[in-house]
């Protein structure tokens, strides 16, 4: 019996799984947060300005003002084991490894363990074919696309003989929607006026840049049953996730609302904005709010601090009475089963 999960698979081609998440600073020290933000924000698929203007903004302004504030925010969510996102991704890896007979590694788009490190760890175990799983339900230039392109860059440079398959966005897949709906249902408070779905925001121009069909018109085609741009449109995919979960939960249209968080800069981002919505809901009679963040599968700074701390303060200060944050899927067993099924499809 092979106890280290390294046995060959069909056709003697050794396969492996690489789970990829966003990444995190290696500590809450200001210099470590600055190093992380530099790599993250200098990614041309995150801030898509020409290099000179991107460097002027990031290195000239943001990195001189933001790291200290971000480091303080990270300290509020940091655990004894480290960054929540890294810790939870490792927990997903460990649980998945118990269910499969091929090696499972993790990689982060930014910082360590990097995508290169993850691939190298698999190659050192004899893997020749990798299923790379971007842990993002919806497709966006700054999430799925940058992960895939970085992996291709690493593959071409260091591992040209390794084959890589990519798990596609799963925002509308029944197995994911059922998993998400069941998880939310178990965590909802008994009484709530509204279930708010807060997704990470992106600039509007990203939506148009990632649409090769050139048919997307924000706000016009998102709710259509079928449209050529849907497979590339992050906003549509977020709204579709909300709608499918709403149906599974048996809620009325008036009981759910989709919003977008984490704006950066003064450019136009997709709407409606989460922070503005939280401030306005109490004025419109919403006193008891439940909120979930389905753009993330793992709790992180954007959920644990931005939503469950800052968002709660905004809502209560505006006159809300009860604020209930619904945690992400994290390492729930049913979610691990979904990950397993999705990777198996790519084999």
GROMACS .gro file of C-alpha atoms in nm:
model
  347
    1UNK     CA    1   0.000   0.000   0.000
    2UNK     CA    2   0.133   0.341  -0.095
    3UNK     CA    3   0.082   0.573   0.200
    4UNK     CA    4   0.226   0.891   0.047
    5UNK     CA    5  -0.037   0.927  -0.227
    6UNK     CA    6   0.220   0.912  -0.508
    7UNK     CA    7   0.103   0.616  -0.711
    8UNK     CA    8   0.071   0.650  -1.089
    9UNK     CA    9  -0.272   0.709  -1.242
   10UNK     CA   10  -0.408   0.589  -1.577
   11UNK     CA   11  -0.159   0.553  -1.863
   12UNK     CA   12   0.124   0.584  -1.610
   13UNK     CA   13   0.092   0.963  -1.617
   14UNK     CA   14   0.123   1.096  -1.266
   15UNK     CA   15  -0.139   1.362  -1.196
   16UNK     CA   16  -0.163   1.624  -0.925
   17UNK     CA   17  -0.385   1.909  -0.804
   18UNK     CA   18  -0.281   2.269  -0.740
   19UNK     CA   19  -0.528   2.482  -0.543
   20UNK     CA   20  -0.463   2.852  -0.607
   21UNK     CA   21  -0.589   3.138  -0.393
   22UNK     CA   22  -0.512   3.511  -0.379
   23UNK     CA   23  -0.231   3.520  -0.124
   24UNK     CA   24  -0.139   3.715   0.186
   25UNK     CA   25   0.151   3.903   0.347
   26UNK     CA   26   0.388   3.674   0.538
   27UNK     CA   27   0.327   3.875   0.854
   28UNK     CA   28   0.149   4.185   0.980
   29UNK     CA   29   0.471   4.389   0.978
   30UNK     CA   30   0.438   4.704   0.770
   31UNK     CA   31   0.735   4.609   0.550
   32UNK     CA   32   0.583   4.266   0.475
   33UNK     CA   33   0.246   4.418   0.392
   34UNK     CA   34   0.419   4.672   0.168
   35UNK     CA   35   0.603   4.395  -0.017
   36UNK     CA   36   0.277   4.205  -0.069
   37UNK     CA   37   0.084   4.512  -0.189
   38UNK     CA   38   0.366   4.596  -0.429
   39UNK     CA   39   0.338   4.257  -0.602
   40UNK     CA   40  -0.042   4.258  -0.590
   41UNK     CA   41  -0.110   4.611  -0.713
   42UNK     CA   42   0.165   4.610  -0.976
   43UNK     CA   43  -0.012   4.321  -1.149
   44UNK     CA   44  -0.132   4.465  -1.481
   45UNK     CA   45  -0.455   4.268  -1.448
   46UNK     CA   46  -0.534   4.429  -1.113
   47UNK     CA   47  -0.443   4.789  -1.192
   48UNK     CA   48  -0.449   4.788  -1.570
   49UNK     CA   49  -0.274   5.117  -1.639
   50UNK     CA   50   0.040   5.131  -1.855
   51UNK     CA   51   0.345   5.036  -1.646
   52UNK     CA   52   0.472   5.392  -1.594
   53UNK     CA   53   0.141   5.524  -1.464
   54UNK     CA   54   0.078   5.208  -1.261
   55UNK     CA   55   0.421   5.244  -1.096
   56UNK     CA   56   0.358   5.613  -1.034
   57UNK     CA   57   0.031   5.532  -0.858
   58UNK     CA   58   0.144   5.223  -0.667
   59UNK     CA   59   0.506   5.298  -0.580
   60UNK     CA   60   0.472   5.674  -0.568
   61UNK     CA   61   0.146   5.705  -0.375
   62UNK     CA   62  -0.020   5.386  -0.247
   63UNK     CA   63   0.289   5.218  -0.101
   64UNK     CA   64   0.372   5.537   0.087
   65UNK     CA   65   0.029   5.566   0.247
   66UNK     CA   66  -0.158   5.233   0.257
   67UNK     CA   67   0.073   4.966   0.411
   68UNK     CA   68   0.052   5.098   0.768
   69UNK     CA   69  -0.330   5.105   0.758
   70UNK     CA   70  -0.347   4.764   0.589
   71UNK     CA   71  -0.105   4.617   0.843
   72UNK     CA   72  -0.331   4.736   1.125
   73UNK     CA   73  -0.629   4.575   0.952
   74UNK     CA   74  -0.443   4.245   0.907
   75UNK     CA   75  -0.361   4.241   1.278
   76UNK     CA   76  -0.733   4.232   1.359
   77UNK     CA   77  -0.785   3.907   1.165
   78UNK     CA   78  -0.447   3.733   1.203
   79UNK     CA   79  -0.452   3.400   1.384
   80UNK     CA   80  -0.189   3.213   1.585
   81UNK     CA   81  -0.131   2.998   1.275
   82UNK     CA   82  -0.101   3.301   1.045
   83UNK     CA   83  -0.313   3.458   0.772
   84UNK     CA   84  -0.672   3.325   0.773
   85UNK     CA   85  -0.671   3.284   0.395
   86UNK     CA   86  -0.350   3.079   0.397
   87UNK     CA   87  -0.459   2.874   0.698
   88UNK     CA   88  -0.799   2.791   0.548
   89UNK     CA   89  -0.652   2.708   0.206
   90UNK     CA   90  -0.415   2.463   0.377
   91UNK     CA   91  -0.713   2.309   0.559
   92UNK     CA   92  -0.890   2.262   0.224
   93UNK     CA   93  -0.574   2.101   0.086
   94UNK     CA   94  -0.543   1.862   0.382
   95UNK     CA   95  -0.907   1.755   0.368
   96UNK     CA   96  -0.899   1.709  -0.010
   97UNK     CA   97  -0.579   1.503   0.017
   98UNK     CA   98  -0.765   1.253   0.235
   99UNK     CA   99  -1.023   1.204  -0.043
  100UNK     CA  100  -0.794   1.162  -0.344
  101UNK     CA  101  -0.502   0.936  -0.430
  102UNK     CA  102  -0.290   1.198  -0.609
  103UNK     CA  103  -0.077   1.480  -0.460
  104UNK     CA  104  -0.248   1.807  -0.364
  105UNK     CA  105  -0.050   2.130  -0.324
  106UNK     CA  106  -0.140   2.495  -0.283
  107UNK     CA  107  -0.009   2.809  -0.451
  108UNK     CA  108  -0.087   3.178  -0.413
  109UNK     CA  109  -0.105   3.429  -0.694
  110UNK     CA  110   0.089   3.674  -0.476
  111UNK     CA  111   0.358   3.603  -0.214
  112UNK     CA  112   0.433   3.255  -0.082
  113UNK     CA  113   0.373   2.975  -0.136
  114UNK     CA  114   0.375   3.096  -0.497
  115UNK     CA  115   0.230   2.925  -0.800
  116UNK     CA  116   0.585   2.835  -0.900
  117UNK     CA  117   0.644   2.679  -0.558
  118UNK     CA  118   0.321   2.481  -0.582
  119UNK     CA  119   0.403   2.345  -0.928
  120UNK     CA  120   0.760   2.264  -0.825
  121UNK     CA  121   0.637   2.070  -0.521
  122UNK     CA  122   0.415   1.860  -0.748
  123UNK     CA  123   0.690   1.804  -1.004
  124UNK     CA  124   0.924   1.688  -0.728
  125UNK     CA  125   0.662   1.424  -0.645
  126UNK     CA  126   0.675   1.298  -1.003
  127UNK     CA  127   0.365   1.477  -1.131
  128UNK     CA  128   0.346   1.523  -1.508
  129UNK     CA  129  -0.009   1.656  -1.546
  130UNK     CA  130  -0.162   1.918  -1.314
  131UNK     CA  131  -0.521   2.021  -1.257
  132UNK     CA  132  -0.491   2.384  -1.147
  133UNK     CA  133  -0.794   2.500  -0.949
  134UNK     CA  134  -0.837   2.879  -0.916
  135UNK     CA  135  -1.045   2.914  -0.599
  136UNK     CA  136  -1.274   3.179  -0.751
  137UNK     CA  137  -1.635   3.091  -0.842
  138UNK     CA  138  -1.671   3.382  -1.088
  139UNK     CA  139  -1.438   3.482  -1.372
  140UNK     CA  140  -1.258   3.816  -1.358
  141UNK     CA  141  -0.945   3.963  -1.510
  142UNK     CA  142  -0.802   4.029  -1.163
  143UNK     CA  143  -0.872   3.678  -1.029
  144UNK     CA  144  -0.910   3.377  -1.259
  145UNK     CA  145  -0.738   3.535  -1.559
  146UNK     CA  146  -0.429   3.652  -1.374
  147UNK     CA  147  -0.392   3.311  -1.207
  148UNK     CA  148  -0.410   3.128  -1.541
  149UNK     CA  149  -0.172   3.366  -1.715
  150UNK     CA  150   0.079   3.351  -1.429
  151UNK     CA  151   0.066   2.971  -1.432
  152UNK     CA  152   0.127   2.968  -1.809
  153UNK     CA  153   0.423   3.202  -1.763
  154UNK     CA  154   0.573   2.980  -1.492
  155UNK     CA  155   0.506   2.667  -1.697
  156UNK     CA  156   0.678   2.805  -2.008
  157UNK     CA  157   0.980   2.926  -1.811
  158UNK     CA  158   1.043   2.638  -1.572
  159UNK     CA  159   0.822   2.339  -1.654
  160UNK     CA  160   0.772   2.318  -2.033
  161UNK     CA  161   0.708   1.942  -2.024
  162UNK     CA  162   0.430   1.961  -1.765
  163UNK     CA  163   0.069   1.966  -1.883
  164UNK     CA  164  -0.173   2.193  -1.696
  165UNK     CA  165  -0.554   2.181  -1.712
  166UNK     CA  166  -0.761   2.455  -1.553
  167UNK     CA  167  -1.086   2.425  -1.359
  168UNK     CA  168  -1.335   2.665  -1.513
  169UNK     CA  169  -1.548   2.916  -1.319
  170UNK     CA  170  -1.828   2.733  -1.141
  171UNK     CA  171  -2.055   3.021  -1.036
  172UNK     CA  172  -2.367   2.859  -1.186
  173UNK     CA  173  -2.294   2.491  -1.139
  174UNK     CA  174  -2.564   2.302  -0.949
  175UNK     CA  175  -2.318   2.123  -0.723
  176UNK     CA  176  -2.167   2.457  -0.614
  177UNK     CA  177  -2.498   2.641  -0.583
  178UNK     CA  178  -2.646   2.358  -0.374
  179UNK     CA  179  -2.339   2.359  -0.151
  180UNK     CA  180  -2.346   2.737  -0.106
  181UNK     CA  181  -2.721   2.751  -0.044
  182UNK     CA  182  -2.705   2.474   0.217
  183UNK     CA  183  -2.417   2.645   0.392
  184UNK     CA  184  -2.594   2.982   0.401
  185UNK     CA  185  -2.922   2.828   0.516
  186UNK     CA  186  -2.755   2.668   0.818
  187UNK     CA  187  -2.595   2.996   0.922
  188UNK     CA  188  -2.881   3.240   0.865
  189UNK     CA  189  -3.036   3.401   1.173
  190UNK     CA  190  -3.398   3.315   1.246
  191UNK     CA  191  -3.518   3.663   1.155
  192UNK     CA  192  -3.369   3.890   0.891
  193UNK     CA  193  -3.511   4.161   0.665
  194UNK     CA  194  -3.258   4.118   0.384
  195UNK     CA  195  -2.984   3.881   0.273
  196UNK     CA  196  -2.712   4.091   0.110
  197UNK     CA  197  -2.464   3.929  -0.129
  198UNK     CA  198  -2.144   4.137  -0.127
  199UNK     CA  199  -1.899   4.052  -0.405
  200UNK     CA  200  -1.553   4.194  -0.458
  201UNK     CA  201  -1.576   4.485  -0.698
  202UNK     CA  202  -1.385   4.553  -1.019
  203UNK     CA  203  -1.359   4.866  -1.236
  204UNK     CA  204  -1.621   4.878  -1.509
  205UNK     CA  205  -1.348   4.889  -1.775
  206UNK     CA  206  -1.235   4.539  -1.666
  207UNK     CA  207  -1.573   4.403  -1.771
  208UNK     CA  208  -1.531   4.541  -2.120
  209UNK     CA  209  -1.163   4.443  -2.148
  210UNK     CA  210  -1.236   4.078  -2.073
  211UNK     CA  211  -1.522   4.052  -2.324
  212UNK     CA  212  -1.382   3.929  -2.657
  213UNK     CA  213  -1.734   3.930  -2.804
  214UNK     CA  214  -1.758   4.308  -2.753
  215UNK     CA  215  -2.131   4.267  -2.689
  216UNK     CA  216  -2.145   4.352  -2.317
  217UNK     CA  217  -2.332   4.662  -2.203
  218UNK     CA  218  -2.322   4.685  -1.823
  219UNK     CA  219  -2.670   4.690  -1.679
  220UNK     CA  220  -2.834   4.593  -2.007
  221UNK     CA  221  -2.738   4.229  -2.061
  222UNK     CA  222  -2.659   4.100  -1.710
  223UNK     CA  223  -3.012   3.971  -1.647
  224UNK     CA  224  -3.077   3.827  -1.992
  225UNK     CA  225  -3.125   3.452  -2.002
  226UNK     CA  226  -2.845   3.405  -2.250
  227UNK     CA  227  -2.590   3.645  -2.393
  228UNK     CA  228  -2.251   3.600  -2.569
  229UNK     CA  229  -2.068   3.802  -2.302
  230UNK     CA  230  -2.191   3.603  -2.003
  231UNK     CA  231  -1.898   3.359  -1.992
  232UNK     CA  232  -1.662   3.656  -1.952
  233UNK     CA  233  -1.878   3.901  -1.753
  234UNK     CA  234  -1.795   3.908  -1.383
  235UNK     CA  235  -2.098   4.121  -1.295
  236UNK     CA  236  -2.339   3.883  -1.468
  237UNK     CA  237  -2.181   3.583  -1.300
  238UNK     CA  238  -2.213   3.741  -0.955
  239UNK     CA  239  -2.577   3.831  -1.012
  240UNK     CA  240  -2.644   3.482  -1.146
  241UNK     CA  241  -2.494   3.326  -0.833
  242UNK     CA  242  -2.726   3.540  -0.619
  243UNK     CA  243  -3.031   3.450  -0.824
  244UNK     CA  244  -2.964   3.076  -0.819
  245UNK     CA  245  -2.899   3.074  -0.444
  246UNK     CA  246  -3.212   3.285  -0.388
  247UNK     CA  247  -3.417   3.023  -0.569
  248UNK     CA  248  -3.261   2.739  -0.369
  249UNK     CA  249  -3.336   2.920  -0.043
  250UNK     CA  250  -3.694   2.994  -0.148
  251UNK     CA  251  -3.656   3.368  -0.093
  252UNK     CA  252  -3.841   3.647  -0.272
  253UNK     CA  253  -3.659   3.895  -0.497
  254UNK     CA  254  -3.714   4.162  -0.234
  255UNK     CA  255  -3.531   3.955   0.028
  256UNK     CA  256  -3.192   3.957  -0.148
  257UNK     CA  257  -2.961   4.223  -0.286
  258UNK     CA  258  -2.626   4.206  -0.467
  259UNK     CA  259  -2.358   4.469  -0.406
  260UNK     CA  260  -1.986   4.515  -0.473
  261UNK     CA  261  -1.715   4.601  -0.221
  262UNK     CA  262  -1.344   4.697  -0.198
  263UNK     CA  263  -1.322   4.993  -0.435
  264UNK     CA  264  -0.979   5.144  -0.499
  265UNK     CA  265  -0.923   5.487  -0.652
  266UNK     CA  266  -1.170   5.720  -0.817
  267UNK     CA  267  -1.253   5.522  -1.131
  268UNK     CA  268  -1.606   5.395  -1.193
  269UNK     CA  269  -1.651   5.047  -1.044
  270UNK     CA  270  -1.944   4.813  -1.094
  271UNK     CA  271  -2.246   4.904  -0.884
  272UNK     CA  272  -2.421   4.910  -0.646
  273UNK     CA  273  -2.151   4.969  -0.386
  274UNK     CA  274  -2.157   4.770  -0.063
  275UNK     CA  275  -2.058   5.053   0.170
  276UNK     CA  276  -2.316   5.296   0.032
  277UNK     CA  277  -2.584   5.026   0.047
  278UNK     CA  278  -2.505   4.947   0.412
  279UNK     CA  279  -2.547   5.315   0.498
  280UNK     CA  280  -2.879   5.344   0.312
  281UNK     CA  281  -3.053   5.018   0.408
  282UNK     CA  282  -3.169   5.129   0.756
  283UNK     CA  283  -3.332   5.437   0.603
  284UNK     CA  284  -3.533   5.201   0.382
  285UNK     CA  285  -3.659   4.989   0.668
  286UNK     CA  286  -3.392   4.717   0.678
  287UNK     CA  287  -3.301   4.681   1.046
  288UNK     CA  288  -3.198   4.315   1.056
  289UNK     CA  289  -2.934   4.229   0.796
  290UNK     CA  290  -2.759   3.907   0.700
  291UNK     CA  291  -2.465   3.938   0.461
  292UNK     CA  292  -2.260   3.682   0.270
  293UNK     CA  293  -1.955   3.718   0.039
  294UNK     CA  294  -1.973   3.453  -0.239
  295UNK     CA  295  -1.682   3.589  -0.444
  296UNK     CA  296  -1.464   3.431  -0.176
  297UNK     CA  297  -1.454   3.064  -0.079
  298UNK     CA  298  -1.220   3.136   0.214
  299UNK     CA  299  -1.261   3.402   0.479
  300UNK     CA  300  -0.992   3.670   0.454
  301UNK     CA  301  -0.925   4.038   0.521
  302UNK     CA  302  -1.206   4.144   0.285
  303UNK     CA  303  -1.466   3.939   0.470
  304UNK     CA  304  -1.344   3.930   0.830
  305UNK     CA  305  -1.240   4.295   0.857
  306UNK     CA  306  -1.397   4.491   0.571
  307UNK     CA  307  -1.742   4.336   0.601
  308UNK     CA  308  -1.787   4.184   0.947
  309UNK     CA  309  -1.612   4.475   1.125
  310UNK     CA  310  -1.622   4.789   0.907
  311UNK     CA  311  -1.945   4.693   0.732
  312UNK     CA  312  -2.113   4.616   1.062
  313UNK     CA  313  -2.011   4.955   1.200
  314UNK     CA  314  -2.147   5.133   0.892
  315UNK     CA  315  -2.480   4.952   0.911
  316UNK     CA  316  -2.533   4.997   1.285
  317UNK     CA  317  -2.419   5.359   1.278
  318UNK     CA  318  -2.675   5.427   1.004
  319UNK     CA  319  -2.957   5.295   1.224
  320UNK     CA  320  -2.945   4.920   1.170
  321UNK     CA  321  -3.017   4.697   1.468
  322UNK     CA  322  -2.881   4.350   1.392
  323UNK     CA  323  -2.595   4.263   1.157
  324UNK     CA  324  -2.511   3.897   1.089
  325UNK     CA  325  -2.211   3.799   0.878
  326UNK     CA  326  -2.243   3.456   0.712
  327UNK     CA  327  -1.896   3.291   0.690
  328UNK     CA  328  -1.751   3.159   0.365
  329UNK     CA  329  -1.747   2.790   0.274
  330UNK     CA  330  -1.393   2.759   0.414
  331UNK     CA  331  -1.314   2.390   0.482
  332UNK     CA  332  -1.670   2.258   0.512
  333UNK     CA  333  -1.686   1.893   0.411
  334UNK     CA  334  -1.955   1.955   0.148
  335UNK     CA  335  -1.733   2.217  -0.017
  336UNK     CA  336  -1.438   1.977  -0.024
  337UNK     CA  337  -1.663   1.730  -0.208
  338UNK     CA  338  -1.743   2.001  -0.464
  339UNK     CA  339  -1.373   2.072  -0.515
  340UNK     CA  340  -1.313   1.700  -0.564
  341UNK     CA  341  -1.590   1.666  -0.823
  342UNK     CA  342  -1.479   1.975  -1.017
  343UNK     CA  343  -1.118   1.860  -1.037
  344UNK     CA  344  -1.227   1.511  -1.145
  345UNK     CA  345  -1.413   1.662  -1.439
  346UNK     CA  346  -1.086   1.816  -1.560
  347UNK     CA  347  -0.913   1.478  -1.555
   0.00000   0.00000   0.00000
